[in-house]
Coordinates of C-alpha atoms and ligand atoms in Angstrom, one line a residue:
X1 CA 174.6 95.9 105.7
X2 CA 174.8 98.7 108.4
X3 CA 173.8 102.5 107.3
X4 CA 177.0 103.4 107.2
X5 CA 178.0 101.2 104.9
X6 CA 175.6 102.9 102.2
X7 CA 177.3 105.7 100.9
X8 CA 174.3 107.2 98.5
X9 CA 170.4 106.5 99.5
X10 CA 168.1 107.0 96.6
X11 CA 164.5 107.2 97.1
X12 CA 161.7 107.7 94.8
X13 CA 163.0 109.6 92.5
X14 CA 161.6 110.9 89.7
X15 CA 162.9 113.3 86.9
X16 CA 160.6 114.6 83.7
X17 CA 161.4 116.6 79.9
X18 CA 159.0 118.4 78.9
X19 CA 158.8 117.7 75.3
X20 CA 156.2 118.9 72.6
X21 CA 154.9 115.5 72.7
X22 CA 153.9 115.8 76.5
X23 CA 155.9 114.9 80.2
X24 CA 158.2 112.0 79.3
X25 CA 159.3 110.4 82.8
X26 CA 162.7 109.3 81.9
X27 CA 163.1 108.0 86.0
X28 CA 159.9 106.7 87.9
X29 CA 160.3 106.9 91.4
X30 CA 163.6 104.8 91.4
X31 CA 164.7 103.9 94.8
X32 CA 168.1 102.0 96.1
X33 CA 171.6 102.2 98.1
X34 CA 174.9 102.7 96.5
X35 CA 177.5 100.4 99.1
X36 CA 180.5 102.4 100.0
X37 CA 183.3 100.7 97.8
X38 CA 181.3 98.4 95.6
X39 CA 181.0 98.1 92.1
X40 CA 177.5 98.8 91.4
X41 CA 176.2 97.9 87.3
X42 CA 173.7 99.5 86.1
X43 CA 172.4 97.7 83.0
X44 CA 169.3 98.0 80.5
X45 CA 168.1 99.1 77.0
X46 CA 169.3 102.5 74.9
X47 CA 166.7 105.0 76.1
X48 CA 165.8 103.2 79.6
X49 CA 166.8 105.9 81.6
X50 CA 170.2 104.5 83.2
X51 CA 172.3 107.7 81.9
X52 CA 169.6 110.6 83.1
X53 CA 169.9 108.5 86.6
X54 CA 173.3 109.1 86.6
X55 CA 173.1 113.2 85.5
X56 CA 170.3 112.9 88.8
X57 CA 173.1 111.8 90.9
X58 CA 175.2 114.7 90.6
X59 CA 172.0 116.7 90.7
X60 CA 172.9 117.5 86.7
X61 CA 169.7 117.3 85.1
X62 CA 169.3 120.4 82.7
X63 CA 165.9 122.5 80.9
X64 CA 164.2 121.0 80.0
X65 CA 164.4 118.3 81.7
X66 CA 164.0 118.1 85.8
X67 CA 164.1 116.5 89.6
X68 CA 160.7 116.6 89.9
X69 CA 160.5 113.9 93.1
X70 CA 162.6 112.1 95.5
X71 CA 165.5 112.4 97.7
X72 CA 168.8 112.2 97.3
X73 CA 170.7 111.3 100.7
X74 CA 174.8 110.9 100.2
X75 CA 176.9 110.4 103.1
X76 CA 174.5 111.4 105.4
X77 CA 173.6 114.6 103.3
X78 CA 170.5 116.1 102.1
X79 CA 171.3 116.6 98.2
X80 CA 168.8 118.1 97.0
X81 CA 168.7 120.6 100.0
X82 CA 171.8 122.2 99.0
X83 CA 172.3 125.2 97.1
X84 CA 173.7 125.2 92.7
X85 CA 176.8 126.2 95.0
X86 CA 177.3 123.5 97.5
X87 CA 176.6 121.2 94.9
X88 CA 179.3 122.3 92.5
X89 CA 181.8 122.2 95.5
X90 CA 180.7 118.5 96.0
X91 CA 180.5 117.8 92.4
X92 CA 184.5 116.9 91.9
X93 CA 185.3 116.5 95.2
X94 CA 183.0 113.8 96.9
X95 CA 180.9 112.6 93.3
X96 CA 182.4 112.3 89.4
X97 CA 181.4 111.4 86.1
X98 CA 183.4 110.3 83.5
X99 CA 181.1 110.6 80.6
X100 CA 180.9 108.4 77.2
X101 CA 183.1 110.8 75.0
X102 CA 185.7 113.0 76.2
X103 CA 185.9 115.0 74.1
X104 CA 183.0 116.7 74.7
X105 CA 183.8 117.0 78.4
X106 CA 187.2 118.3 78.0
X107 CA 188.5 121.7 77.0
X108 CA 189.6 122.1 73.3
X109 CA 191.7 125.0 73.9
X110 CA 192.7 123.8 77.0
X111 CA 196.3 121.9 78.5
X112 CA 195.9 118.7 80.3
X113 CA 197.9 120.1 83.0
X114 CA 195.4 123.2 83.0
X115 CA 192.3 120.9 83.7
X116 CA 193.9 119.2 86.2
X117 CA 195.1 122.0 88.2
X118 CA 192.4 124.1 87.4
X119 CA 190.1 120.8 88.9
X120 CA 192.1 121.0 92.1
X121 CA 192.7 124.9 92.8
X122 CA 189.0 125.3 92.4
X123 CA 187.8 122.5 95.2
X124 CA 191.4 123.3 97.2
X125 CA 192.4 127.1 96.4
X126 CA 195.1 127.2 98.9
X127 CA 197.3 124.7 96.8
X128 CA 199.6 126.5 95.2
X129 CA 199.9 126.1 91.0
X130 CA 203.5 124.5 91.6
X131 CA 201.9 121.9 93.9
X132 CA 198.6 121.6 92.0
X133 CA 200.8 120.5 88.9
X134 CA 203.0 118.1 90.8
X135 CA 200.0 116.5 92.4
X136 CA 199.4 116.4 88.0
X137 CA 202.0 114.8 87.2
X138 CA 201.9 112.5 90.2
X139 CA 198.8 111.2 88.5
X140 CA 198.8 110.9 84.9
X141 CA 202.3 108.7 86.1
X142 CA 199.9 106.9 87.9
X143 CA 197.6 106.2 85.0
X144 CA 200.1 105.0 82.5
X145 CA 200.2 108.9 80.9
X146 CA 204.1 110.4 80.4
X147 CA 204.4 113.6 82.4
X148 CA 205.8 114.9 79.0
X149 CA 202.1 114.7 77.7
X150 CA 200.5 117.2 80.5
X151 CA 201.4 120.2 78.4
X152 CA 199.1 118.5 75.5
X153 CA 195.8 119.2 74.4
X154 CA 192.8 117.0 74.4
X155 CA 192.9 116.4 70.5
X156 CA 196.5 115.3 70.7
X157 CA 195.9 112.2 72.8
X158 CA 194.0 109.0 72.2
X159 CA 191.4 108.1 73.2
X160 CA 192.2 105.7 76.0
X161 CA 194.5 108.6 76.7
X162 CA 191.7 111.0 77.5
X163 CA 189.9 108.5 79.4
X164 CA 192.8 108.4 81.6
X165 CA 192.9 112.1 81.5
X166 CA 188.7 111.9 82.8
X167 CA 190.1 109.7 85.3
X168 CA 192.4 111.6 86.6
X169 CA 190.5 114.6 87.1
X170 CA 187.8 112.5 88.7
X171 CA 190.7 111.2 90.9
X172 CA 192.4 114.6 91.6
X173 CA 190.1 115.5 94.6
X174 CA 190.1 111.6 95.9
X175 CA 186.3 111.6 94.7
X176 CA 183.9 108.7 97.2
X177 CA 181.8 108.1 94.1
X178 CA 182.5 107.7 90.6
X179 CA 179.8 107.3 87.8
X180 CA 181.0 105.7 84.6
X181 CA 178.5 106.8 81.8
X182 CA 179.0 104.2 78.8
X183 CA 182.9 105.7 79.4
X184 CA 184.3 102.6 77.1
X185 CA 182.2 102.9 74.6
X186 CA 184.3 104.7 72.1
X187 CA 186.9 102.7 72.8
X188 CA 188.8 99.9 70.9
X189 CA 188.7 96.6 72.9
X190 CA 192.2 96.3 73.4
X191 CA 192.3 99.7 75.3
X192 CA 188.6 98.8 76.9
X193 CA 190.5 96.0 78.9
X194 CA 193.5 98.3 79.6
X195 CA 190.7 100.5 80.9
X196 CA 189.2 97.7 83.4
X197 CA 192.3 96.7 84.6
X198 CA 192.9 100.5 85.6
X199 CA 189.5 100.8 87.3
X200 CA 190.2 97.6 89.0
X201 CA 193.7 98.8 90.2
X202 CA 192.4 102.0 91.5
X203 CA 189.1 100.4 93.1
X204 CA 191.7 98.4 95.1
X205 CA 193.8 101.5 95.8
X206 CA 191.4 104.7 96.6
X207 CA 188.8 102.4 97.6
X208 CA 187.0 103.8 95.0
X209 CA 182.7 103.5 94.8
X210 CA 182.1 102.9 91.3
X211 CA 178.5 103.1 89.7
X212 CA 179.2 101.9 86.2
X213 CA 176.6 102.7 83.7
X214 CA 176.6 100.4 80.6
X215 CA 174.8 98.6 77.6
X216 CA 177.8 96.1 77.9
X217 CA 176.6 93.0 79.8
X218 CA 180.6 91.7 79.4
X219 CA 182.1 94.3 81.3
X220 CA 179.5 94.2 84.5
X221 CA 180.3 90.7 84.5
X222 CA 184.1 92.3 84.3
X223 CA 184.1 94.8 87.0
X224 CA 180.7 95.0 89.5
X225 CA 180.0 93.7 92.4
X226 CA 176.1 93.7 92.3
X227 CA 173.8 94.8 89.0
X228 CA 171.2 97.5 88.9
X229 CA 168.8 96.5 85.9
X230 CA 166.2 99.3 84.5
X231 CA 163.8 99.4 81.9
X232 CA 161.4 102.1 80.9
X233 CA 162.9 104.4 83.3
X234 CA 161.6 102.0 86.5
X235 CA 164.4 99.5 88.5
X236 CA 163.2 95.9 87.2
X237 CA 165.6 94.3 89.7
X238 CA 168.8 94.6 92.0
X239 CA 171.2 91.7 93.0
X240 CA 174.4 90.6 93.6
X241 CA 176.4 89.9 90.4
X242 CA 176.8 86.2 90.5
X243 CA 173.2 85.9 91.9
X244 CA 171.7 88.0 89.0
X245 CA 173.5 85.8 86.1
X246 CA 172.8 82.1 87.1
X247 CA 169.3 83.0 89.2
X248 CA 167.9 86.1 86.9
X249 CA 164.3 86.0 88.0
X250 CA 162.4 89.2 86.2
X251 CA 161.4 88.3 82.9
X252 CA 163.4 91.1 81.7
X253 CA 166.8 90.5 83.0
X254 CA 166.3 87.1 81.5
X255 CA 165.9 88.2 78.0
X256 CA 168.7 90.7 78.1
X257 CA 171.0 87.8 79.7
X258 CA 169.7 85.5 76.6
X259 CA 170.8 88.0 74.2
X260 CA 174.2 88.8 74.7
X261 CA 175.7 86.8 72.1
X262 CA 177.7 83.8 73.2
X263 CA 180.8 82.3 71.1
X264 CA 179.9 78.8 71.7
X265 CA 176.0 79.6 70.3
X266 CA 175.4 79.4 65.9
X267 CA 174.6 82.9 65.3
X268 CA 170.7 82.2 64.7
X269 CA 170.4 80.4 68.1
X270 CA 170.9 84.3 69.5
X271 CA 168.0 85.4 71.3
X272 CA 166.1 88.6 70.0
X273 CA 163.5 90.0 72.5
X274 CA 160.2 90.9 71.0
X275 CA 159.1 94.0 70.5
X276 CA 160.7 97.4 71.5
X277 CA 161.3 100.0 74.3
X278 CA 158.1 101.8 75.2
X279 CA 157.3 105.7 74.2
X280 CA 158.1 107.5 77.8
X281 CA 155.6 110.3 77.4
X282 CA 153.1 107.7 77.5
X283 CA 153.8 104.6 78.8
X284 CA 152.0 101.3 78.9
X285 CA 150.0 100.7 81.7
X286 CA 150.8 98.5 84.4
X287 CA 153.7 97.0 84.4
X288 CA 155.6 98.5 81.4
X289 CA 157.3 95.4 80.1
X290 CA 153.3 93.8 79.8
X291 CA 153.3 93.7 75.7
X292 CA 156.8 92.3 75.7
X293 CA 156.7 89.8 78.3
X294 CA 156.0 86.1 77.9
X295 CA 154.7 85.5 81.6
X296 CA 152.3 88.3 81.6
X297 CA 149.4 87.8 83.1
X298 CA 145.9 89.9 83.7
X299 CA 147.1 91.9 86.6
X300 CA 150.3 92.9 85.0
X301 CA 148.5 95.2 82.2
X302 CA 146.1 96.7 85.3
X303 CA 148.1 97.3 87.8
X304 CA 152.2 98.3 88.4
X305 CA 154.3 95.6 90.5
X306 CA 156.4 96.8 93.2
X307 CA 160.4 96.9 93.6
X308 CA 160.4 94.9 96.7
X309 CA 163.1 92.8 98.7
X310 CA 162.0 89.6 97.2
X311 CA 164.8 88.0 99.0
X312 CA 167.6 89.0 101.3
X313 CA 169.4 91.7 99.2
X314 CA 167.8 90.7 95.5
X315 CA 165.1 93.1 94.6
X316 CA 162.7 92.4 91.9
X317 CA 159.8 94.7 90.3
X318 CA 157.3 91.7 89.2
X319 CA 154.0 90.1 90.1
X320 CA 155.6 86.7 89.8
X321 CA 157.4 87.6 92.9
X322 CA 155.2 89.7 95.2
X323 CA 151.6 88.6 96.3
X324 CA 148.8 91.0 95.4
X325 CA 148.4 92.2 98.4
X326 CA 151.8 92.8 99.7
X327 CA 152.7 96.6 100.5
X328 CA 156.3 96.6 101.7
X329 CA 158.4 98.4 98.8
X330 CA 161.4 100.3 98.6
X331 CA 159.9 102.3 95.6
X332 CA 155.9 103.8 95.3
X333 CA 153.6 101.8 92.8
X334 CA 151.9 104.2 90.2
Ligands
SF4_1 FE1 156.0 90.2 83.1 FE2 154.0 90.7 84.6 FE3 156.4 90.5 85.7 FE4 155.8 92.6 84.2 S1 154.9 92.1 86.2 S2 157.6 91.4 84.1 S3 154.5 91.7 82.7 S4 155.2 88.9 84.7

């Protein structure tokens, strides 16, 4: 893996709410590469912090919440240098989101057509609107939508038709990076697997960098290339795909993997994972899965593991896995 194959360097970063309850750090120092044109998962409990990552991609974090640490390098560029400006121009254009629902993402009182042209004359003013609504209709085509549609509004479509419609906006400006937020969740299963085939097609097409953010073990297995796994708001660990399922090393990853429920299994061999998520605003100490893990140990309640390069391209957050003395990390202890 050269440098230029990574298209987004995260390091250490950190963002925090203020809340009446105290600072809740909802991502503690988090640190690793986005490839260009790979699939990257990233997996772990409601409340973990995968979906406030993602709004720290685009640099979207809102009051009262906040980037508080860190730095955000994409293609070479200094994110969080740039002004609310140059990151609106690159928010569309180089990075997009399609978000969970929709609905609340799209316009009400707005066309189809009108998003998408609006999308494109804003990032590419010299387009003209007669253009802007070809290039429209050249991609809702694309995306299994009839042309006839474009003159809809959101609440007219289905939903797999306004995840196509997020799509194509996130495709209108040939966007390097796309983060899926949870964007099947409100659909039905049959137009989930339309959805993955789509993403699959258009991976293959635009070379496409997806980061797909997701409660749904299934469709990681479905779509990525490697798996990002996060709980409490820290990386537990990083691997490729196949890797992570048959060799799962953090005692974490292997409880999720043991509770996604499995056809051939009775329902009461499914495997529940004690316990619950910790309270962000104050944290266990340590490492923060310590009162849920069955390999704890002393040292895990004392002090915080590392994410480290356990081995070549599998990083792991765990004292099983780093000696006490190592100091080579991609992310800082705390
Ligand atoms: Fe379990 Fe300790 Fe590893 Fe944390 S560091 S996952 S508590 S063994």
């Amino acid at each position: 893996m050269t440098t230029t194959d990574i298209l987004y360097q995260i390091r250490d970063l950190v963002v925090e709410y203020n809340t009446r309850a105290g600072v809740l750090t909802a991502v503690d120092h988090v640190s690793f590469d986005i490839h260009r044109g790979e699939v990257l998962g990233l997996v772990g409990e409601s409340g973990c912090g995968k979906s406030t990552l993602g709004k720290a991609l685009m640099r979207m974090i809102q009051e009262p919440g906040r980037i508080t640490g860190g730095e955000l390098w994409f293609d070479g560029v200094d994110l969080m240098q740039l002004s609310p400006g140059e990151m609106r121009k690159l928010r569309g254009s180089r990075i997009s989101m399609i978000f969970q629902d929709p609905m609340t993402s799209l316009n009400p009182v707005q066309r189809v057509v009108e998003h998408i042209t609006e999308t494109i004359r804003v990032h590419e003013p010299h387009v003209s609107i007669k253009a802007a609504r070809a290039r429209a209709a050249e991609l809702v085509d694309r995306l299994g939508i009839n042309r006839n549609r474009l003159d809809d509004y959101p609440h007219q479509l289905s939903g797999g038709m306004r995840q196509r419609v997020m799509i194509s906006l996130a495709l209108a400006l040939r966007a390097d990076l796309v983060i899926a937020d949870e964007a099947t969740t409100s659909l039905d299963v049959i137009v989930e697997a339309q959805f993955l085939d789509l993403l699959k097609e258009l991976r293959e097409e635009f070379n496409l960098t997806i980061l797909l953010i997701t409660h749904s073990i299934g469709l990681v297995a479905e779509l990525a290339d490697r798996v990002a796994v996060m709980y409490a708001g820290r990386m537990a660990e990083l691997a490729d795909i196949h890797e992570l399922f048959e060799q799962p090393q953090h005692p974490y990853t292997r409880g999720l993997l043991r509770a996604v429920p499995n056809i051939r299994l009775e329902d009461d061999e499914l495997y529940k994972m004690p316990g619950s998520p910790p309270d962000l605003v104050s944290p266990p100490s340590g490492c923060r899965f310590h009162p849920r893990c069955p390999e704890a140990s002393e040292i895990c309640s004392r002090q915080a593991p590392t994410f480290h390069e356990h081995r070549p391209g599998h990083f792991i957050n765990c004292w099983l896995y780093q000696e006490q003395e190592e100091s080579v990390s991609l992310e800082a202890s705390s």
